[in-house]
mmCIF file of C-alpha atoms in Angstrom:
data_model
loop_
_atom_site.group_PDB
_atom_site.id
_atom_site.type_symbol
_atom_site.label_atom_id
_atom_site.label_comp_id
_atom_site.label_asym_id
_atom_site.label_seq_id
_atom_site.Cartn_x
_atom_site.Cartn_y
_atom_site.Cartn_z
ATOM 1 C CA GLN A 1 368.976 31.956 75.092
ATOM 2 C CA SER A 2 365.543 32.164 73.718
ATOM 3 C CA ASN A 3 366.680 34.321 70.662
ATOM 4 C CA ASP A 4 369.415 31.649 70.030
ATOM 5 C CA ASP A 5 366.813 28.851 70.110
ATOM 6 C CA GLU A 6 364.595 30.903 67.610
ATOM 7 C CA ILE A 7 367.606 31.255 65.258
ATOM 8 C CA ILE A 8 368.567 27.608 65.508
ATOM 9 C CA THR A 9 364.967 26.283 65.013
ATOM 10 C CA SER A 10 364.354 28.524 62.088
ATOM 11 C CA PHE A 11 367.597 27.293 60.448
ATOM 12 C CA LEU A 12 366.527 23.623 61.069
ATOM 13 C CA GLN A 13 363.091 24.272 59.474
ATOM 14 C CA LYS A 14 364.434 26.197 56.614
ATOM 15 C CA ASN A 15 366.817 23.356 55.916
ATOM 16 C CA ASN A 16 364.537 20.503 56.543
ATOM 17 C CA ILE A 17 366.639 19.156 59.434
ATOM 18 C CA ASN A 18 365.005 17.075 62.146
ATOM 19 C CA ALA A 19 367.198 17.662 65.052
ATOM 20 C CA THR A 20 366.880 16.520 68.763
ATOM 21 C CA LYS A 21 367.607 19.035 71.479
ATOM 22 C CA THR A 22 369.512 17.932 74.705
ATOM 23 C CA PRO A 23 368.644 19.260 78.109
ATOM 24 C CA THR A 24 371.718 21.370 77.839
ATOM 25 C CA GLY A 25 370.752 23.063 74.619
ATOM 26 C CA ILE A 26 372.809 21.121 72.147
ATOM 27 C CA TYR A 27 371.009 20.172 68.820
ATOM 28 C CA TYR A 28 371.979 16.913 67.082
ATOM 29 C CA VAL A 29 371.180 14.757 64.285
ATOM 30 C CA ILE A 30 371.948 10.983 63.880
ATOM 31 C CA ASP A 31 372.526 10.052 60.309
ATOM 32 C CA ASN A 32 373.334 6.652 60.577
ATOM 33 C CA VAL A 33 372.049 4.479 63.536
ATOM 34 C CA GLY A 34 374.367 1.507 64.329
ATOM 35 C CA THR A 35 373.349 -2.021 64.241
ATOM 36 C CA GLY A 36 375.564 -3.312 67.018
ATOM 37 C CA VAL A 37 374.679 -4.431 70.621
ATOM 38 C CA GLN A 38 373.024 -1.756 72.844
ATOM 39 C CA ALA A 39 376.019 -0.115 74.856
ATOM 40 C CA SER A 40 375.953 -0.471 78.597
ATOM 41 C CA SER A 41 377.528 1.722 81.411
ATOM 42 C CA ASN A 42 381.138 2.342 81.064
ATOM 43 C CA THR A 43 381.453 0.950 77.493
ATOM 44 C CA GLN A 44 383.829 2.341 74.996
ATOM 45 C CA ILE A 45 382.184 3.000 71.809
ATOM 46 C CA ALA A 46 384.486 3.646 68.869
ATOM 47 C CA SER A 47 384.040 5.138 65.327
ATOM 48 C CA ILE A 48 381.770 8.127 66.118
ATOM 49 C CA ASP A 49 381.991 10.774 63.496
ATOM 50 C CA VAL A 50 381.332 14.304 64.463
ATOM 51 C CA ASN A 51 380.483 17.221 62.010
ATOM 52 C CA VAL A 52 379.761 20.704 63.434
ATOM 53 C CA PHE A 53 378.310 23.295 61.208
ATOM 54 C CA LEU A 54 377.844 26.911 61.720
ATOM 55 C CA LEU A 55 374.316 28.384 60.854
ATOM 56 C CA GLY A 56 375.665 29.830 57.605
ATOM 57 C CA GLY A 57 376.472 26.190 56.561
ATOM 58 C CA ALA A 58 380.254 26.380 56.936
ATOM 59 C CA ARG A 59 381.723 23.234 58.509
ATOM 60 C CA PHE A 60 383.239 24.281 61.866
ATOM 61 C CA LEU A 61 384.601 20.816 63.078
ATOM 62 C CA SER A 62 384.957 17.474 61.498
ATOM 63 C CA GLU A 63 386.309 14.417 63.512
ATOM 64 C CA LYS A 64 386.183 10.798 62.673
ATOM 65 C CA ASP A 65 386.610 7.636 64.869
ATOM 66 C CA ILE A 66 386.179 9.366 68.121
ATOM 67 C CA VAL A 67 386.310 7.046 71.034
ATOM 68 C CA TYR A 68 383.597 7.841 73.399
ATOM 69 C CA ARG A 69 382.870 6.456 77.004
ATOM 70 C CA PHE A 70 379.228 5.880 77.429
ATOM 71 C CA GLN A 71 377.845 6.338 80.897
ATOM 72 C CA ASN A 72 374.364 5.503 81.798
ATOM 73 C CA GLY A 73 372.571 7.487 84.468
#
């Protein structure tokens, strides 16, 4: 896993991408922060757009308007 992190962090630095890493090892970027009310536990949030790219730059997955259930704690 350490080698994977090195590859990913090198890619992020090379492409000037400021990503956040979750405790499970997923890196993510929030391009546009919403302006609505802060979500609370078990609230459905709509209109999440997800784009997943491979390290070579190819788009792997693109989904729009995903409904997501927010669970706090």
